[in-house]
mmCIF file of C-alpha atoms and ligand atoms in Angstrom:
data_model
loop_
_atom_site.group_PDB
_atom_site.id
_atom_site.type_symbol
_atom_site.label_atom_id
_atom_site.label_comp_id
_atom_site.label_asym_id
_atom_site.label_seq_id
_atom_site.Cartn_x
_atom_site.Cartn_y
_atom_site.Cartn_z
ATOM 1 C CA UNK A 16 -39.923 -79.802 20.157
ATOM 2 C CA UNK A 17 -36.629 -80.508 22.441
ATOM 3 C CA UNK A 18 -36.456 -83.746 23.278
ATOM 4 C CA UNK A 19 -37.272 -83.815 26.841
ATOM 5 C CA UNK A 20 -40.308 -81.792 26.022
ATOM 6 C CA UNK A 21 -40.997 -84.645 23.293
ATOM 7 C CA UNK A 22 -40.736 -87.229 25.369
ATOM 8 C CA UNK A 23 -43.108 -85.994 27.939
ATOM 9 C CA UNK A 24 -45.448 -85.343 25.193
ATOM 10 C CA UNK A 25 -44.854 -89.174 23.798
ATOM 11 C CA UNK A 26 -45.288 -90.522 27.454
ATOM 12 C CA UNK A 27 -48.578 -88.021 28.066
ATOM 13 C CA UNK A 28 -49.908 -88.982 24.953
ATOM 14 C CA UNK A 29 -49.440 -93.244 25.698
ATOM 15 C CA UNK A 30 -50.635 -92.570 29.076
ATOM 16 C CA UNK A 31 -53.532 -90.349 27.527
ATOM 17 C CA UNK A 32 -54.430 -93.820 24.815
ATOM 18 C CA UNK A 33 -54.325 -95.865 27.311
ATOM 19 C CA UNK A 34 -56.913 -94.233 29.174
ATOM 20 C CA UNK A 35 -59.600 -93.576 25.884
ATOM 21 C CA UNK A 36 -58.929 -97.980 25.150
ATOM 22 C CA UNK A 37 -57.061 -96.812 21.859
ATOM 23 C CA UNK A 38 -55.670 -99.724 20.222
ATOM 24 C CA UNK A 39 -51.865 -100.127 20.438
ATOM 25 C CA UNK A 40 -51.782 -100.226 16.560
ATOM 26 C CA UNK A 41 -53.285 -96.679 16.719
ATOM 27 C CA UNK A 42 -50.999 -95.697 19.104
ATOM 28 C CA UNK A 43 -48.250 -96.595 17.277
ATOM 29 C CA UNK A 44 -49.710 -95.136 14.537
ATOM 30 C CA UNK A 45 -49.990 -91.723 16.199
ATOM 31 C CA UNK A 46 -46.205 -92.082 17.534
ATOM 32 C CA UNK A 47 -44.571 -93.185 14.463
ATOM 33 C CA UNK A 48 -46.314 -90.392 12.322
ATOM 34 C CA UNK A 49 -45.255 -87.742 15.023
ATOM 35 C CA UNK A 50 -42.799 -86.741 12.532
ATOM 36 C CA UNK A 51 -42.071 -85.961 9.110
ATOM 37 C CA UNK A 52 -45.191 -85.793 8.135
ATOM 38 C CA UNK A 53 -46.259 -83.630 4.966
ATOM 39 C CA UNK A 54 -47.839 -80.088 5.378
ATOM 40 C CA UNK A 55 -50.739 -80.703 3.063
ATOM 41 C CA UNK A 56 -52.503 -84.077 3.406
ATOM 42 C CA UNK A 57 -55.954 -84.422 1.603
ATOM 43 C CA UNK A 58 -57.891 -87.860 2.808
ATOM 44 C CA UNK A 59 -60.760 -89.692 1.007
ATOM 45 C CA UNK A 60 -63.948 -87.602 0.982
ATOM 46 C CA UNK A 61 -66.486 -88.825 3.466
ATOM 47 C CA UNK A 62 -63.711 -90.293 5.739
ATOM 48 C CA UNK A 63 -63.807 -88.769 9.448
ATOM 49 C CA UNK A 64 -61.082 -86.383 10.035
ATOM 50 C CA UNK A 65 -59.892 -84.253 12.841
ATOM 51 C CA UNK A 66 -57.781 -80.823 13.083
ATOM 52 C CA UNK A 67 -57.063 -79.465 15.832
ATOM 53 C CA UNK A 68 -53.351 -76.853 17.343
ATOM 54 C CA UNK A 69 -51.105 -77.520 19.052
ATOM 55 C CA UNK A 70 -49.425 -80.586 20.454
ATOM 56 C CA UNK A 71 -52.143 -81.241 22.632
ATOM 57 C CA UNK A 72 -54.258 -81.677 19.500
ATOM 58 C CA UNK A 73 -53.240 -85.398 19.061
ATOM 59 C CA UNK A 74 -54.712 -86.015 22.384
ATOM 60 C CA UNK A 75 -57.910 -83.789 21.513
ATOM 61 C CA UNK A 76 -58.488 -85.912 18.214
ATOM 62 C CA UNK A 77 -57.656 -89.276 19.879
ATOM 63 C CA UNK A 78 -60.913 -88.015 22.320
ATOM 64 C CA UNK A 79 -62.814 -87.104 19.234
ATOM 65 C CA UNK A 80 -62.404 -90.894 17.329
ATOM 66 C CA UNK A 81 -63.579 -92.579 21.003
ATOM 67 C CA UNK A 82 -66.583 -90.327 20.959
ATOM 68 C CA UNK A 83 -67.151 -90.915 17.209
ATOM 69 C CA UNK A 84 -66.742 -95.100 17.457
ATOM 70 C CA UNK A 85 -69.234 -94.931 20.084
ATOM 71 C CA UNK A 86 -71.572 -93.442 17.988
ATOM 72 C CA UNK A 87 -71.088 -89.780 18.404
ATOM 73 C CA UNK A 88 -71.583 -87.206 15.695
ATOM 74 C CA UNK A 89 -68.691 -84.091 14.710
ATOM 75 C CA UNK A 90 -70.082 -82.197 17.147
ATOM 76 C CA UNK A 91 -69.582 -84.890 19.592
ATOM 77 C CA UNK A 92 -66.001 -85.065 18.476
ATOM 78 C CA UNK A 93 -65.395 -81.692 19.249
ATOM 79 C CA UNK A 94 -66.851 -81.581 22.344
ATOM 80 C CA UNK A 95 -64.996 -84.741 23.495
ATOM 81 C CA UNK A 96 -61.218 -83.346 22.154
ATOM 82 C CA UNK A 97 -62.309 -80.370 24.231
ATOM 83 C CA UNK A 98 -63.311 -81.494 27.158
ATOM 84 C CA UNK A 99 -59.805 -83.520 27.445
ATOM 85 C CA UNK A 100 -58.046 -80.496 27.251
ATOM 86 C CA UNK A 101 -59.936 -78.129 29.207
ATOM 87 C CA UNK A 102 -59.787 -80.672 31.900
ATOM 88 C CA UNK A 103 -55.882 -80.669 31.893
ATOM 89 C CA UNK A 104 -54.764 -78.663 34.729
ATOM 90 C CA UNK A 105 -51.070 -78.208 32.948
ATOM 91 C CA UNK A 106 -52.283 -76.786 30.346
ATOM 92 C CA UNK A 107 -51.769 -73.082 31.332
ATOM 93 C CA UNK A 108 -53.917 -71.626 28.469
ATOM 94 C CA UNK A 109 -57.217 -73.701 28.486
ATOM 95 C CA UNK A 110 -59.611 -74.642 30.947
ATOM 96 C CA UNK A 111 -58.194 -75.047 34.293
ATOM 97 C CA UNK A 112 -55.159 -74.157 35.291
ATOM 98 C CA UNK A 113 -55.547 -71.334 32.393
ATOM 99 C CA UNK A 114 -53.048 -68.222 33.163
ATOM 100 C CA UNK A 115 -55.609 -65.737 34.886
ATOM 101 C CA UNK A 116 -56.006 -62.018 33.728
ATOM 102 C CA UNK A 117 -54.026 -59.047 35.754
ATOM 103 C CA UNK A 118 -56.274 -58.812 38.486
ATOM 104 C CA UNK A 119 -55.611 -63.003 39.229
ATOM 105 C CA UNK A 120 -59.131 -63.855 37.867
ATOM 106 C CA UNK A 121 -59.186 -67.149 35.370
ATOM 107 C CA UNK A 122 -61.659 -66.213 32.174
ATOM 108 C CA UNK A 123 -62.637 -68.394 29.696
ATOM 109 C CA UNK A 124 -64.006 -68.162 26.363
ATOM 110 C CA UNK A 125 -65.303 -70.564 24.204
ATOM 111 C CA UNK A 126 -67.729 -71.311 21.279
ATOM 112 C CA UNK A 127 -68.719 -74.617 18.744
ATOM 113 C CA UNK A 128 -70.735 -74.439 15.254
ATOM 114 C CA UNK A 129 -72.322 -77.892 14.384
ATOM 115 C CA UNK A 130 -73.200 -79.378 10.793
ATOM 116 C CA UNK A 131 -75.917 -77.413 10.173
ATOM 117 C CA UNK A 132 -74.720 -74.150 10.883
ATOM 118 C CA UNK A 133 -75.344 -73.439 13.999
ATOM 119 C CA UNK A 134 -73.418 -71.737 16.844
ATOM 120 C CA UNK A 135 -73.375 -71.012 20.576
ATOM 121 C CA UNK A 136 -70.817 -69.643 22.560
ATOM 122 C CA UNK A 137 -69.942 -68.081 25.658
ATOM 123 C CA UNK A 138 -67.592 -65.648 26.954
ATOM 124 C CA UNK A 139 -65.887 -64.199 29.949
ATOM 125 C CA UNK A 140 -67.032 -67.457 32.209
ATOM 126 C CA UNK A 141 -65.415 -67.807 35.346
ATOM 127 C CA UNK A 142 -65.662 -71.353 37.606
ATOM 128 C CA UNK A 143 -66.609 -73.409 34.369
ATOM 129 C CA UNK A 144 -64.911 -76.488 33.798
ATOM 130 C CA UNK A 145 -65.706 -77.224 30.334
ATOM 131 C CA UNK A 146 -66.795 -73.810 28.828
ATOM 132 C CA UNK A 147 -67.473 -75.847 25.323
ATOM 133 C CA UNK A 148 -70.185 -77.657 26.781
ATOM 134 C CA UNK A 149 -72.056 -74.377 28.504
ATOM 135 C CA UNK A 150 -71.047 -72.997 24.259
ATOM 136 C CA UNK A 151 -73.226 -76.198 22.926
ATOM 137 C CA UNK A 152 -75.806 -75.739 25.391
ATOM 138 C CA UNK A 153 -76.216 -72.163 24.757
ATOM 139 C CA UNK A 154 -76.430 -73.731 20.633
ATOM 140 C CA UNK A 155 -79.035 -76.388 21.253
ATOM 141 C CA UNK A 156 -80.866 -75.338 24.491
ATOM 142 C CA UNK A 157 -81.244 -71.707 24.096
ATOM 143 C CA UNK A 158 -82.529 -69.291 21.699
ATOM 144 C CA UNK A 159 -79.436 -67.154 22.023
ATOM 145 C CA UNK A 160 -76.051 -67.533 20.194
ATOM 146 C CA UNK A 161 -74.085 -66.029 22.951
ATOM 147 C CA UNK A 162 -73.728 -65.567 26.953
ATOM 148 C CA UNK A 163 -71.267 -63.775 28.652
ATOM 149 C CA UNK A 164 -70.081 -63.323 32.257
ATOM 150 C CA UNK A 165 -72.530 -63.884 35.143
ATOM 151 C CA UNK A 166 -75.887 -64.777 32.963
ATOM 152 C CA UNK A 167 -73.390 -67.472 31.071
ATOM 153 C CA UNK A 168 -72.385 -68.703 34.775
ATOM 154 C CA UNK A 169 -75.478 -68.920 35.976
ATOM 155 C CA UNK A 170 -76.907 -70.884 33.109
ATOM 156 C CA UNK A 171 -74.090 -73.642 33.978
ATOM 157 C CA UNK A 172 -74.848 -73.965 37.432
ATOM 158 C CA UNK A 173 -78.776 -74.653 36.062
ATOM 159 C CA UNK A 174 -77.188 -77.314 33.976
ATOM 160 C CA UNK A 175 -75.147 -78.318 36.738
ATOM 161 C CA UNK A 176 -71.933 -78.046 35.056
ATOM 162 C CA UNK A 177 -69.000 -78.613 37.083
ATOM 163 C CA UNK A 178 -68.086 -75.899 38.727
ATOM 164 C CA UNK A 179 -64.653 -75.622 40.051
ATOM 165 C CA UNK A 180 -61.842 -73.285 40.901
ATOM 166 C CA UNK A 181 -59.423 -72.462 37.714
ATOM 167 C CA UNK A 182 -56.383 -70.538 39.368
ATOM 168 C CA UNK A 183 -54.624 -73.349 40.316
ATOM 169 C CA UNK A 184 -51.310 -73.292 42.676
ATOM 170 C CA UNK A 185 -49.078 -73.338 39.321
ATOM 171 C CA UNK A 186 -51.118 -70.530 37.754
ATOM 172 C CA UNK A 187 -51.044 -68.527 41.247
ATOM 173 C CA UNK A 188 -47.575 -68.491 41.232
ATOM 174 C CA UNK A 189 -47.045 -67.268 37.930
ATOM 175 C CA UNK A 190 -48.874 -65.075 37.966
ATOM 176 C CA UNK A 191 -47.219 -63.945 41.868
ATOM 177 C CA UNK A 192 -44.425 -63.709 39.616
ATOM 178 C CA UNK A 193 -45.574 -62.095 36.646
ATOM 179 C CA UNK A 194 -46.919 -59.266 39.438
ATOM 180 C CA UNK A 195 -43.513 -58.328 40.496
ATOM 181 C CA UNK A 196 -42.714 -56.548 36.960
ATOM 182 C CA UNK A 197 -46.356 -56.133 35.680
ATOM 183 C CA UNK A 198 -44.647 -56.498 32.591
ATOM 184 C CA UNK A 199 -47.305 -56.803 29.479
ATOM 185 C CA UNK A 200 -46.151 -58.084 26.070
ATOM 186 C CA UNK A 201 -47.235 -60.805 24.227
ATOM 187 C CA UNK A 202 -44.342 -63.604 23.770
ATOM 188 C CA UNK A 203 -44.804 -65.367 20.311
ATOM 189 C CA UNK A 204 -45.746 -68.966 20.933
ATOM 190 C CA UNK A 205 -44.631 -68.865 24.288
ATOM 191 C CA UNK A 206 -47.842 -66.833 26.073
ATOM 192 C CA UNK A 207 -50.308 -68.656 24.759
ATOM 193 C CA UNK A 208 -49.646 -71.342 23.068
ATOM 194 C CA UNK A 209 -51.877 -73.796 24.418
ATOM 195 C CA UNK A 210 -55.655 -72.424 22.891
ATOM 196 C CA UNK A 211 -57.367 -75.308 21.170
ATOM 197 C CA UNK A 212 -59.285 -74.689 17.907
ATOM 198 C CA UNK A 213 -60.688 -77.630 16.305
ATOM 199 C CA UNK A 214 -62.660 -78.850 13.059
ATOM 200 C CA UNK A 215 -63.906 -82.056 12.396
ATOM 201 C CA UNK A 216 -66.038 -84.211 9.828
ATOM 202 C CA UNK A 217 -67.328 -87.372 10.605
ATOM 203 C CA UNK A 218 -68.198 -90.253 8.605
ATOM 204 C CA UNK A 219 -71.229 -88.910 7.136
ATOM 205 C CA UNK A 220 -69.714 -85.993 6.302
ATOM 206 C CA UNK A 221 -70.461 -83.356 8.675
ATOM 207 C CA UNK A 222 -68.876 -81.055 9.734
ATOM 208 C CA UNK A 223 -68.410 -79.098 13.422
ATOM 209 C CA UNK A 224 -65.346 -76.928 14.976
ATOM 210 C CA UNK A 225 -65.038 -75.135 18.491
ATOM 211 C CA UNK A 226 -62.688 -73.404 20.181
ATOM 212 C CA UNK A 227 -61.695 -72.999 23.725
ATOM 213 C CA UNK A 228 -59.295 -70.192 25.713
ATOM 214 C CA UNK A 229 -58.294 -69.309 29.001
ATOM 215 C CA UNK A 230 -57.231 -66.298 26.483
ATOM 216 C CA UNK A 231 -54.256 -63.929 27.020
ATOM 217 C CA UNK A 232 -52.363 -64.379 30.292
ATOM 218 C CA UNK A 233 -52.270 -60.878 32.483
ATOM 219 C CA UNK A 234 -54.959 -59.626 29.864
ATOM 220 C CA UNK A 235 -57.067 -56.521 31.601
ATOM 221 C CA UNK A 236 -59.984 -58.189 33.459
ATOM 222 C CA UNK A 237 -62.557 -57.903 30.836
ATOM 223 C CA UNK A 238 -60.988 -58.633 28.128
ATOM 224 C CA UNK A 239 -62.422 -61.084 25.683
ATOM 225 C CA UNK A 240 -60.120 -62.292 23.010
ATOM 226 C CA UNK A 241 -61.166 -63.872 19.168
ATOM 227 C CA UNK A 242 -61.893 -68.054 20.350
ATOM 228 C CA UNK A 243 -65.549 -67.438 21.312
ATOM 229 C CA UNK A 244 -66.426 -64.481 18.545
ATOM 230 C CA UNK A 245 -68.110 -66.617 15.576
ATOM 231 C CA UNK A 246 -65.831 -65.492 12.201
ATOM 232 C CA UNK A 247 -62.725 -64.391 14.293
ATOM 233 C CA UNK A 248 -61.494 -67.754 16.141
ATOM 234 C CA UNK A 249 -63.976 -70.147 14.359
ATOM 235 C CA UNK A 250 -65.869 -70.329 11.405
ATOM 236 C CA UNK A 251 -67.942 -73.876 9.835
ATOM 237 C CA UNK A 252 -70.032 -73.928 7.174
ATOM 238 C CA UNK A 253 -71.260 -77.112 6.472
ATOM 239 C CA UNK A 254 -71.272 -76.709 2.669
ATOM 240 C CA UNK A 255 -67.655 -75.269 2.506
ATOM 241 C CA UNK A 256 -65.340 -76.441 5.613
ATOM 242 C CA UNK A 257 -64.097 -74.525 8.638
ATOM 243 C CA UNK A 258 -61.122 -73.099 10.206
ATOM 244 C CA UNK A 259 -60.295 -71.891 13.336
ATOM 245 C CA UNK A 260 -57.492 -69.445 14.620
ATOM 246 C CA UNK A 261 -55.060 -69.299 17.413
ATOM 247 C CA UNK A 262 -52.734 -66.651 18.335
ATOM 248 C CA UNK A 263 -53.492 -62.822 19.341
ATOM 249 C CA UNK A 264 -56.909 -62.319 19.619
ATOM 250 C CA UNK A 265 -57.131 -58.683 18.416
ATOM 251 C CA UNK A 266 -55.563 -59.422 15.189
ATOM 252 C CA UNK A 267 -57.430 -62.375 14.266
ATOM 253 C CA UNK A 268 -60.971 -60.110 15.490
ATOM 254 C CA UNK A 269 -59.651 -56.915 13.066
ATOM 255 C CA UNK A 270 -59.677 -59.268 10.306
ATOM 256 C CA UNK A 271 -62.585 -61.227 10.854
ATOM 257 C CA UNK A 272 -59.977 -63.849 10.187
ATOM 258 C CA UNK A 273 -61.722 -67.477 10.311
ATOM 259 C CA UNK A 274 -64.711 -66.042 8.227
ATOM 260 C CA UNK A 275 -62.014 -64.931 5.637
ATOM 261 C CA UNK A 276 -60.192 -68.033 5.406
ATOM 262 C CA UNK A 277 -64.209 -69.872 4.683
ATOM 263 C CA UNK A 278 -64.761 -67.688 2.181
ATOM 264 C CA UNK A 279 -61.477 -68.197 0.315
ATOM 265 C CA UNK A 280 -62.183 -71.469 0.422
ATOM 266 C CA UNK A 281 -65.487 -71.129 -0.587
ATOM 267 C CA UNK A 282 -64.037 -69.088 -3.953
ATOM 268 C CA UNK A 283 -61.836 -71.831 -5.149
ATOM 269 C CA UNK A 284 -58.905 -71.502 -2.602
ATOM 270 C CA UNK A 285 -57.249 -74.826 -1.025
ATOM 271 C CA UNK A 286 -57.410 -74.926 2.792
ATOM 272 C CA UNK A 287 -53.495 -74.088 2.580
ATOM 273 C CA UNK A 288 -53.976 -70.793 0.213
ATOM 274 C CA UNK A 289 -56.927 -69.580 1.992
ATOM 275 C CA UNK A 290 -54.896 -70.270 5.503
ATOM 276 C CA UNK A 291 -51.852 -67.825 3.953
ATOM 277 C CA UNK A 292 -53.849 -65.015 2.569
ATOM 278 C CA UNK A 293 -55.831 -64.653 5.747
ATOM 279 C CA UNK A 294 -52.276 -64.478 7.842
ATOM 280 C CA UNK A 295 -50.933 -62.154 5.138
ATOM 281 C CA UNK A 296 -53.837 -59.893 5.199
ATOM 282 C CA UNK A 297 -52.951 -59.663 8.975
ATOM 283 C CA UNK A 298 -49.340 -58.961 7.627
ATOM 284 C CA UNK A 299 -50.248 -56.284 5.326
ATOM 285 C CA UNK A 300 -52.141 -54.377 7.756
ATOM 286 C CA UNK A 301 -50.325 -54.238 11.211
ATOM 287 C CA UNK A 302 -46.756 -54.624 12.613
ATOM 288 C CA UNK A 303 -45.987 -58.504 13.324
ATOM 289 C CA UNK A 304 -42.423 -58.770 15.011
ATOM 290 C CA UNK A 305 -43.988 -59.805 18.413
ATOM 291 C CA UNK A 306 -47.187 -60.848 17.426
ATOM 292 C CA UNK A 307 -48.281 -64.671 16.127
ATOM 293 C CA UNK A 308 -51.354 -65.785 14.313
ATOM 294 C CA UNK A 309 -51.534 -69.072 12.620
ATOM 295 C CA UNK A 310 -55.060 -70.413 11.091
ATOM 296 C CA UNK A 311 -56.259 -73.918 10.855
ATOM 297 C CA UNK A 312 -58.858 -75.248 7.841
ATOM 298 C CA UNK A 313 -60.621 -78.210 7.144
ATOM 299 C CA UNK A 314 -62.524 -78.315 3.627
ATOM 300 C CA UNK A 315 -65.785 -80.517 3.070
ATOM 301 C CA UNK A 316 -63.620 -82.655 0.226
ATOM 302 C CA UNK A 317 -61.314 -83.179 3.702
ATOM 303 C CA UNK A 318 -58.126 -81.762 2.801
ATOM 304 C CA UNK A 319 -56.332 -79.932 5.615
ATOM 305 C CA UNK A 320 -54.150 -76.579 5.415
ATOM 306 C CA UNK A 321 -52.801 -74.398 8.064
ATOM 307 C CA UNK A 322 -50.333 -71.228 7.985
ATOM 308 C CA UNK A 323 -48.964 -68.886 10.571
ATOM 309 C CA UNK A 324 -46.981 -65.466 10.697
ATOM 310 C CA UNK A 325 -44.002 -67.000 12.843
ATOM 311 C CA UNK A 326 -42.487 -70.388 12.715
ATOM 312 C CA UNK A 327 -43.520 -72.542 15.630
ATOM 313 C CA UNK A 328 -47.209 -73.354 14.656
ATOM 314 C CA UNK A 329 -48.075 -76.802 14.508
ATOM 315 C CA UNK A 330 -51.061 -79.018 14.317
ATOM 316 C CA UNK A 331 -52.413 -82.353 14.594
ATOM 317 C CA UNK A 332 -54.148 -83.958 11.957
ATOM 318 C CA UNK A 333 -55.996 -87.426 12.565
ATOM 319 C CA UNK A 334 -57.856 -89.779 10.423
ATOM 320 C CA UNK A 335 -58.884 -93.776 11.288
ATOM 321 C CA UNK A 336 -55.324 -94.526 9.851
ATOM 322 C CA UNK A 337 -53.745 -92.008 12.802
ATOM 323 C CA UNK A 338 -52.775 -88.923 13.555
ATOM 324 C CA UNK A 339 -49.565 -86.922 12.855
ATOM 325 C CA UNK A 340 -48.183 -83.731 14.294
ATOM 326 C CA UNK A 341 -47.620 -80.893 11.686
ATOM 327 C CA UNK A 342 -45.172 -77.739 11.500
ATOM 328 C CA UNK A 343 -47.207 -75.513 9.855
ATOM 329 C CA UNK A 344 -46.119 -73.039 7.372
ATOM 330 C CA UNK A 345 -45.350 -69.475 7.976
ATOM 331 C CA UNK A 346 -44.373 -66.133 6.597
HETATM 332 C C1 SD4 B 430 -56.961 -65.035 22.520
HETATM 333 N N1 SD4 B 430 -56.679 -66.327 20.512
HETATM 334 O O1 SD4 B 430 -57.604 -64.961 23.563
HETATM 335 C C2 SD4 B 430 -56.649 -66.392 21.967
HETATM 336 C C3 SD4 B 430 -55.339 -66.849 22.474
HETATM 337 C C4 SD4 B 430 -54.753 -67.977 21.689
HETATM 338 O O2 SD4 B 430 -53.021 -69.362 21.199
HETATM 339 O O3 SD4 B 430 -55.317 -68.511 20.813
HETATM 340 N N2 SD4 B 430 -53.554 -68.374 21.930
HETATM 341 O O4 SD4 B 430 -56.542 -64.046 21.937
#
């Protein structure tokens, strides 16, 4: 991270603590361990943990310890870290303010899977503030896994979920811009780097992850990428641990990735191992010059791993004793 782009993040992130009532100690905590922190960290079984990409992650997981010390549960945690971030109008890759699609139309995607294995999601949602709530709806209110489009849109205006418009001025403009070339190629870490996965375990050990996308900027209208697609962007099971993916969508879909990277773990593999053979089997099958992947796991014994095809990855990682901000592996 340069350092004006650090410091904004620092200042964001104080002004961010301030606002959940997070202790100054925590803060501190949070700021010190922004650094230098080790790529593997495995914390005391049964102690609540949070993983979540990108820089922004800190800020998720801060969310997601408020909503657990008042009580909430892991799915409540990753509801809360979502929320914050979907409601972040810089952001230019979730929620509002989310790069639109080619034809200037914002589409979201989003899904959740809770501690006992179950999963809604919803896809292609336009006008939705906070597409991870509609995705837990859909989970607990409906007998459906998945809603897409229209029928998902119309469900959150039943709710009475916020509905608002996602194309904001900055987004309008880019995408003014991007129309002059209509130029189409993914930039690694650059596009899209803002997609939140996330995975947590609360006190009592369970477990719950979602994931939330305005997907790939100037996509084709239409286009729905891995975050709400249950295996590809997220995977939980309760017994095992979960991951999550960010990245291109179609790569992470092709190899069912998040599924893969469970199911490692769930044959002996660490978090870490499990993360790296599910970006090499991306590696061995398909050209990966211009194309980034990186994977995100949390086991049930609450050690953390995450690996990507390209440098640049990173992730925050959060326990009652902080968080830190992790370059993840690659390669
Ligand atoms: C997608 N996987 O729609 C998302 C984009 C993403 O970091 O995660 N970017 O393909």
């Amino acid at each position: 991270m340069g350092n004006t782009s650090r410091r904004s993040f620092l200042q964001k992130l104080a002004a961010t603590g301030a606002t959940l009532g997070l202790s100054p100690w925590t803060l501190n905590t949070m700021l010190a361990s922004e650094s230098n922190a080790p790529r593997v960290q495995t914390v005391t079984a049964g102690q609540a943990t949070m993983l979540s990409t990108w820089n922004h992650g800190i800020e998720a997981n801060a969310a997601g310890f408020l909503a657990l010390q008042q009580g909430g549960t892991a799915m409540d945690m990753i509801e809360a870290g979502a929320r914050l971030v979907e409601a972040d109008a810089t952001g230019l890759s979730v929620g509002i303010g989310g790069l639109p699609d080619r034809d200037g139309h914002v589409t979201l995607d989003a899904c959740c899977m809770d501690h006992t294995g179950n999963a809604g999601s919803v896809c292609f949602v336009q006008g939705v503030l906070h597409p991870l709530s509609l995705a837990r709806k859909v989970m607990e209110e409906t007998p459906h896994v998945m809603l897409a489009g229209a029928g998902a849109e119309q469900y959150a205006r039943e709710l009475g979920i916020d509905q608002v418009e996602l194309l904001t001025d900055v987004s309008r403009r880019a995408w003014e811009e991007w129309r002059k070339t209509s130029d189409y190629k993914p930039v690694i870490n650059i596009e899209n780097h803002d997609t939140i996965g996330l995975l947590a375990m609360d006190n009592q050990g369970r477990m719950a992850g979602g994931c939330t996308t305005s997907g790939l900027a100037y996509k084709m209208h239409g286009r729905v990428g891995d975050s709400p697609i249950l295996g590809a962007g997220l995977f939980v099971d309760p017994e095992i641990g979960g991951a999550t993916a960010t990245g291109l969508g179609e790569a992470v879909m092709k190899t069912v990735g998040s599924f893969l990277v469970v199911e490692l773990m769930r044959q002996g593999r660490s978090p870490q191992a499990a993360c790296e053979e599910a970006v090499h089997r991306i590696m061995d099958r398909m050209p990966t010059d211009d194309l980034q992947v990186g994977y995100l796991a949390l086991s049930r014994s609450g050690e953390a791993g995450g690996h990507a095809i390209h440098g640049g990855f990173n992730y925050a990682l959060t326990t009652a004793d902080g968080g830190s901000l992790i370059d993840a592996t690659h390669g």
